[in-house]
Amino acid sequence: MENIRNFSIIAHIDHGKSTLADRLIQFTGVCNERNFQDQILDNMDIERERGITIKSNAISLPYHAHDGKDYILNLIDTPGHVDFSYEVSRSLASCEGVLLLIDAAQGVQAQTLANLYLALDHNLEIIPIINKIDLPSADVERVLEEIDSELGLDPFTHIKCSAKEGIGIEEILEAIVTRIPPPTGDTANPLAALIFDAKYDSFRGTIIHCRVFEGVVKSGDIIKFMYNGTTYKVEEVGHFLLTRAKRDKLFAGEVGYIIAGVKTVADVRTGDTITLQDRPCSKPLPGFKEVKPVVFASIYPIASDDYQDLADSLEKYKLNDASFIFEKDSSAALGQGFRCGFLGLLHLDIVQERLEREYDLSIILSVPSVRYRFTLKDKKIIYVDNPAHYPDPAEIDKGEEPYIRAAMMLPERYLGAVMKLCMEKRGLNSNMNYTSPGRVELSYEMPLAEVIYDFYDRFKSVTQGYGSFDYDIIDFRESNLVLMDILVNGEKVDALSQIVHRERARARALLACDRLKEEIPRQMFKIAIQGAIGAEIIARSTISAFRKDVIAKCYGGDISRKRKLLEKQKAGKKRMKMIGNVSIPQSAFLAVLKSDTD
Amino acid sequence: MKKEQAGLYIHIPFCLSKCGYCSFYSIKSINLIPEYIAALKKEIKYYRNIFSSFDTIYIGGGTPSLLSAVQIDDLISTLNKYFDIDRQAEITIEVNPGDVSLEYFQALRKLGINRLNIGVQSFDDKVLKFLGRRYSSKEAITSIEAARASGFDNLGIDLIYGVHGVNIKSWKNTLQKAVSFAPEHISCYQLSLDDRTPLYKKYSLNDWHLPDENTELKLFLTNSEELENAGYIHYEVSNFARLDKFKSRHNQKYWQHAPYLGLGPAAHSFLNNKRWWNKAAVKTYLNKIVQGKMPVEDTETLSAEQLQLEALFLGLRTQAGIDLKLYKTRHGIDLLADKETIIDVLIKNKLVELRNGFLYPTRAGMAIADSLALI
Ligand SMILES: Nc1nc2c(ncn2[C@@H]2O[C@H](COP(=O)(O)OP(=O)(O)OP(=O)(O)O)[C@@H](O)[C@H]2O)c(=O)[nH]1
Ligand code: SF4
Ligand SMILES: [Mg+2]
């Protein structure tokens, strides 16, 4: 155990975690040059395409250190985006130390802080690393100051590196060996292994990723999940090299995988403790806070025939993403579909893209919503994340919406603009802190609904990309909520209904009316588009009818040609949704969904 | 029940010069005409066992008036030899105002041709020149007078509207001029430009545009109103007749899915649920016939769904509209029950009406007949 080191690489998004992982992998020779590719641990297509990490990835690196001894360094690369911060906390639970990367040009950002706090919570050894020193805009002096003033870490402990150029890699490996403590634990104790991830493999079923804290596990053992007592027979244990590498046993202090005939990822609860059936440990390891979806939206197939395919695809998708939840939903306008819960907008975006790409589905997503809480007159409390389930307004005693605490870091020159934006987004209880000259840490309490609407895009634009943002959900607060409906020729388009703060209703309704007006093609009759709260019309727009559309000549030879044209148009129309006798193209739903204000 | 009689179309694919807007199939080699007549006669013979009787004949083009009366006689007698031509048959020929004379018309009448369609297009010399027509408005008028003098009592005039530089007012003048000859039939075709035509190139070179939707509609409504005021029946999108009996019986077959046989290159035929057409090339046509082969380029068998769609868009082009009972017998679909809500909306929006078992377009509905078919 003395020669094992377990560590994660954590940082703000894009500060170079996966690239540093690449260099460590190459330096330790786990991967030969021929098989190497950039960000090698980002193995999902969507990660590679977008250049971001979505899931944590573990790999074991053999390292012969300057002290002459051989070590096994268990590395976990983590995602930087706030939607996936739960992945970071899980990874940290199986480590004794972290490499905290800071981009030499960007300096400390919101997730640098957020992730540092997570590491401190776990009492981990922290090695600050200033990355990207090769950049002409690198400002190491300033970053050192920030490490001191903003992170409260000793700047003398830092290592300078360029993950891209491979500078400082050996120094980092030595620091891992000398500064991060080896794991503790006793192989003689009863087994206690923490599940920190689970992936689905179509041949082997669920691959459980775990950190063994106490005891030993080997194939043939009967293991038990402590939270529900289910037992499985271990088929295989092993390490993560670039692929899974089978081993006889996993010992206390080690990170690896267990295959035990578990059918789906949903049968495994990350954060749970695995022990042996015949010699259980006395109490489970401290687990994780349950990840709860915070953004909800309905997904409908564009062609109702695709409903079953969509259902199957969601099942399959869920095999590998336990944080994604869904249940049946139906809309008068869009037919049968599913109500889904996501960790944030990026997560939503990724699920949508994967369904469309990997499963070749055309889908429509409804306007995303947060989960509201209503106290009814009879004192019953209900949670509503779907406008379709909005309670009868006459029955509502009190409506509440979730609030977050937003933590922002930005250059002082944008302070005015950001504060204005936060006020506009109903921000409260601001707190401001000059962390170093010219830099401000700003926090606000605001409704989550505002954040998922367009806050992030606007924040990026008012800070011209120099600001960073992180948030935590804090509590529910009372709010003047209404249900806003959109009507097309008098018929409600239920998929476009939204629960909103009363003050937002008119602006949202107007925007929706305008977007629909742009996207719905003119038809044979005038189309009235209205936004309404109950019977009260709060916004409207009109699409005039087209009035001339007929070919002049239609004799013998023209008929087939015309028919073919009409057949094409008919097929196009089939792909649209009919509401109130109006054909509405998918783009119209998407346009309303899209919340940017430009 | 009397067996439904078919319509016969004969295409004469020759023109002395090409009009600037024309995308019809026609060629200038009139020296091929004798050979072509011989080929047509063979093609007529091929069909003797497939079609039996016709009650309309339409000789169109191209420019049928490039044929001599003798050549036309030759064709008509061949038809009579192989088919039963109804004694009351409507026999139409299209003529070009520049080619005709009183004598020619008299000869045509003797052959039993009882309907004349003169491709006047405009009474304005500037417009005629603009369109690349090879006669003057004076010649156009002379040809109409000659037709009358020779005794034609079923006369049709073709006009083109929406031409660059023609405003509503001058277009109304053209309509009035046409009405002054009291033709039995008037066709008003909106100019459309195929991108392979010389006129199209001229338009894009000069940055001219076809009328915008509003003007288009205004012109369409002007035709309808002016000619209805003058006593004409607006019985199809582009067609007007002075009395019911002057509606083109032949063209109505196209809109009613009646059987028809088309002879000559590019001509289309329709029987039961099959449509077939000849290749649009005189040389190929002649060669095939010489080799004793059918010059058919392709055949399509229409599915029930395709037939329904055609019946819808063809029916809704006409003032009579769709005979709902007939539609149900032919297509097995109760249109009213099937499309109840949308038909209701269309009625409310005054685009269609429902009377005596017919669903028919209003004037405004006719202007968007193509879209009506997509209900
Ligand atoms: N110039 C320079 N660019 C670097 C360096 N390290 C990483 N990059 C670039 O920074 C970008 C982000 O690198 P990643 O390794 O994907 O960053 P990450 O932290 O894993 O990003 P997430 O997983 O999305 O949080 C890529 O374009 C890298 O090529 C470096 O040392 N110097
Ligand atoms: S006469 Fe008729 S067919 Fe011939 S070129 Fe002119 S428009 Fe075309
Ligand atoms: Mg990464």
mmCIF file of N, CA and C in Angstrom, chain B residues 137-180:
data_model
loop_
_atom_site.group_PDB
_atom_site.id
_atom_site.type_symbol
_atom_site.label_atom_id
_atom_site.label_comp_id
_atom_site.label_asym_id
_atom_site.label_seq_id
_atom_site.Cartn_x
_atom_site.Cartn_y
_atom_site.Cartn_z
ATOM 1 N N SER B 137 -50.630 42.888 -83.467
ATOM 2 C CA SER B 137 -51.982 42.832 -82.906
ATOM 3 C C SER B 137 -52.999 42.913 -84.048
ATOM 4 N N LYS B 138 -52.611 43.634 -85.107
ATOM 5 C CA LYS B 138 -53.527 43.755 -86.249
ATOM 6 C C LYS B 138 -53.771 42.372 -86.866
ATOM 7 N N GLU B 139 -52.706 41.626 -87.035
ATOM 8 C CA GLU B 139 -52.864 40.269 -87.580
ATOM 9 C C GLU B 139 -53.709 39.404 -86.652
ATOM 10 N N ALA B 140 -53.523 39.610 -85.348
ATOM 11 C CA ALA B 140 -54.318 38.846 -84.393
ATOM 12 C C ALA B 140 -55.794 39.119 -84.609
ATOM 13 N N ILE B 141 -56.113 40.399 -84.756
ATOM 14 C CA ILE B 141 -57.520 40.773 -84.944
ATOM 15 C C ILE B 141 -58.052 40.216 -86.267
ATOM 16 N N THR B 142 -57.225 40.344 -87.306
ATOM 17 C CA THR B 142 -57.640 39.801 -88.609
ATOM 18 C C THR B 142 -57.948 38.313 -88.500
ATOM 19 N N SER B 143 -57.101 37.605 -87.738
ATOM 20 C CA SER B 143 -57.320 36.158 -87.659
ATOM 21 C C SER B 143 -58.630 35.840 -86.944
ATOM 22 N N ILE B 144 -58.949 36.636 -85.932
ATOM 23 C CA ILE B 144 -60.220 36.411 -85.227
ATOM 24 C C ILE B 144 -61.389 36.668 -86.183
ATOM 25 N N GLU B 145 -61.276 37.765 -86.919
ATOM 26 C CA GLU B 145 -62.362 38.108 -87.848
ATOM 27 C C GLU B 145 -62.508 37.031 -88.925
ATOM 28 N N ALA B 146 -61.381 36.542 -89.397
ATOM 29 C CA ALA B 146 -61.425 35.493 -90.431
ATOM 30 C C ALA B 146 -62.091 34.235 -89.890
ATOM 31 N N ALA B 147 -61.770 33.912 -88.623
ATOM 32 C CA ALA B 147 -62.368 32.720 -88.018
ATOM 33 C C ALA B 147 -63.880 32.857 -87.978
ATOM 34 N N ARG B 148 -64.315 34.040 -87.555
ATOM 35 C CA ARG B 148 -65.763 34.290 -87.509
ATOM 36 C C ARG B 148 -66.357 34.199 -88.909
ATOM 37 N N ALA B 149 -65.684 34.819 -89.856
ATOM 38 C CA ALA B 149 -66.197 34.865 -91.223
ATOM 39 C C ALA B 149 -66.310 33.468 -91.818
ATOM 40 N N SER B 150 -65.396 32.604 -91.403
ATOM 41 C CA SER B 150 -65.450 31.247 -91.962
ATOM 42 C C SER B 150 -66.496 30.402 -91.257
ATOM 43 N N GLY B 151 -67.131 30.974 -90.230
ATOM 44 C CA GLY B 151 -68.252 30.272 -89.617
ATOM 45 C C GLY B 151 -67.948 29.595 -88.288
ATOM 46 N N PHE B 152 -66.755 29.785 -87.746
ATOM 47 C CA PHE B 152 -66.466 29.170 -86.437
ATOM 48 C C PHE B 152 -67.332 29.827 -85.357
ATOM 49 N N ASP B 153 -68.121 29.036 -84.693
ATOM 50 C CA ASP B 153 -68.989 29.597 -83.655
ATOM 51 C C ASP B 153 -68.567 29.115 -82.272
ATOM 52 N N ASN B 154 -67.402 28.509 -82.207
ATOM 53 C CA ASN B 154 -66.837 28.144 -80.903
ATOM 54 C C ASN B 154 -65.353 28.497 -80.945
ATOM 55 N N LEU B 155 -65.111 29.705 -80.485
ATOM 56 C CA LEU B 155 -63.800 30.309 -80.670
ATOM 57 C C LEU B 155 -63.178 30.616 -79.313
ATOM 58 N N GLY B 156 -61.939 30.206 -79.155
ATOM 59 C CA GLY B 156 -61.248 30.511 -77.899
ATOM 60 C C GLY B 156 -60.043 31.404 -78.138
ATOM 61 N N ILE B 157 -59.770 32.254 -77.178
ATOM 62 C CA ILE B 157 -58.611 33.150 -77.284
ATOM 63 C C ILE B 157 -57.721 32.937 -76.065
ATOM 64 N N ASP B 158 -56.428 32.786 -76.291
ATOM 65 C CA ASP B 158 -55.484 32.672 -75.166
ATOM 66 C C ASP B 158 -54.829 34.018 -74.901
ATOM 67 N N LEU B 159 -54.720 34.383 -73.633
ATOM 68 C CA LEU B 159 -54.037 35.624 -73.262
ATOM 69 C C LEU B 159 -53.001 35.323 -72.169
ATOM 70 N N ILE B 160 -51.971 36.162 -72.111
ATOM 71 C CA ILE B 160 -50.959 36.011 -71.059
ATOM 72 C C ILE B 160 -50.940 37.274 -70.204
ATOM 73 N N TYR B 161 -50.973 37.089 -68.884
ATOM 74 C CA TYR B 161 -50.913 38.268 -68.013
ATOM 75 C C TYR B 161 -49.727 38.195 -67.057
ATOM 76 N N GLY B 162 -49.462 39.336 -66.424
ATOM 77 C CA GLY B 162 -48.330 39.381 -65.494
ATOM 78 C C GLY B 162 -47.016 39.635 -66.211
ATOM 79 N N VAL B 163 -47.094 40.225 -67.409
ATOM 80 C CA VAL B 163 -45.878 40.507 -68.176
ATOM 81 C C VAL B 163 -45.266 41.816 -67.684
ATOM 82 N N HIS B 164 -43.956 41.877 -67.674
ATOM 83 C CA HIS B 164 -43.254 43.072 -67.203
ATOM 84 C C HIS B 164 -43.731 44.303 -67.966
ATOM 85 N N GLY B 165 -44.042 45.369 -67.232
ATOM 86 C CA GLY B 165 -44.441 46.616 -67.870
ATOM 87 C C GLY B 165 -45.936 46.729 -68.101
ATOM 88 N N VAL B 166 -46.676 45.657 -67.827
ATOM 89 C CA VAL B 166 -48.132 45.747 -68.012
ATOM 90 C C VAL B 166 -48.784 45.982 -66.655
ATOM 91 N N ASN B 167 -49.452 47.111 -66.492
ATOM 92 C CA ASN B 167 -50.103 47.354 -65.206
ATOM 93 C C ASN B 167 -51.551 46.891 -65.258
ATOM 94 N N ILE B 168 -52.221 46.985 -64.130
ATOM 95 C CA ILE B 168 -53.596 46.484 -64.042
ATOM 96 C C ILE B 168 -54.477 47.165 -65.086
ATOM 97 N N LYS B 169 -54.243 48.472 -65.236
ATOM 98 C CA LYS B 169 -55.121 49.217 -66.125
ATOM 99 C C LYS B 169 -54.967 48.757 -67.573
ATOM 100 N N SER B 170 -53.721 48.644 -68.034
ATOM 101 C CA SER B 170 -53.556 48.235 -69.426
ATOM 102 C C SER B 170 -53.979 46.780 -69.620
ATOM 103 N N TRP B 171 -53.846 45.995 -68.564
ATOM 104 C CA TRP B 171 -54.312 44.611 -68.664
ATOM 105 C C TRP B 171 -55.825 44.556 -68.798
ATOM 106 N N LYS B 172 -56.508 45.444 -68.077
ATOM 107 C CA LYS B 172 -57.975 45.499 -68.204
ATOM 108 C C LYS B 172 -58.364 45.840 -69.638
ATOM 109 N N ASN B 173 -57.594 46.743 -70.248
ATOM 110 C CA ASN B 173 -57.868 47.087 -71.642
ATOM 111 C C ASN B 173 -57.769 45.871 -72.541
ATOM 112 N N THR B 174 -56.743 45.065 -72.317
ATOM 113 C CA THR B 174 -56.565 43.853 -73.113
ATOM 114 C C THR B 174 -57.778 42.940 -72.964
ATOM 115 N N LEU B 175 -58.217 42.793 -71.693
ATOM 116 C CA LEU B 175 -59.378 41.931 -71.453
ATOM 117 C C LEU B 175 -60.595 42.459 -72.212
ATOM 118 N N GLN B 176 -60.781 43.797 -72.134
ATOM 119 C CA GLN B 176 -61.956 44.365 -72.799
ATOM 120 C C GLN B 176 -61.895 44.178 -74.311
ATOM 121 N N LYS B 177 -60.676 44.323 -74.828
ATOM 122 C CA LYS B 177 -60.486 44.120 -76.265
ATOM 123 C C LYS B 177 -60.892 42.688 -76.631
ATOM 124 N N ALA B 178 -60.444 41.749 -75.828
ATOM 125 C CA ALA B 178 -60.779 40.348 -76.101
ATOM 126 C C ALA B 178 -62.288 40.151 -76.057
ATOM 127 N N VAL B 179 -62.913 40.707 -75.007
ATOM 128 C CA VAL B 179 -64.355 40.549 -74.845
ATOM 129 C C VAL B 179 -65.109 41.146 -76.035
ATOM 130 N N SER B 180 -64.544 42.198 -76.617
ATOM 131 C CA SER B 180 -65.244 42.873 -77.716
ATOM 132 C C SER B 180 -65.471 41.929 -78.910
#
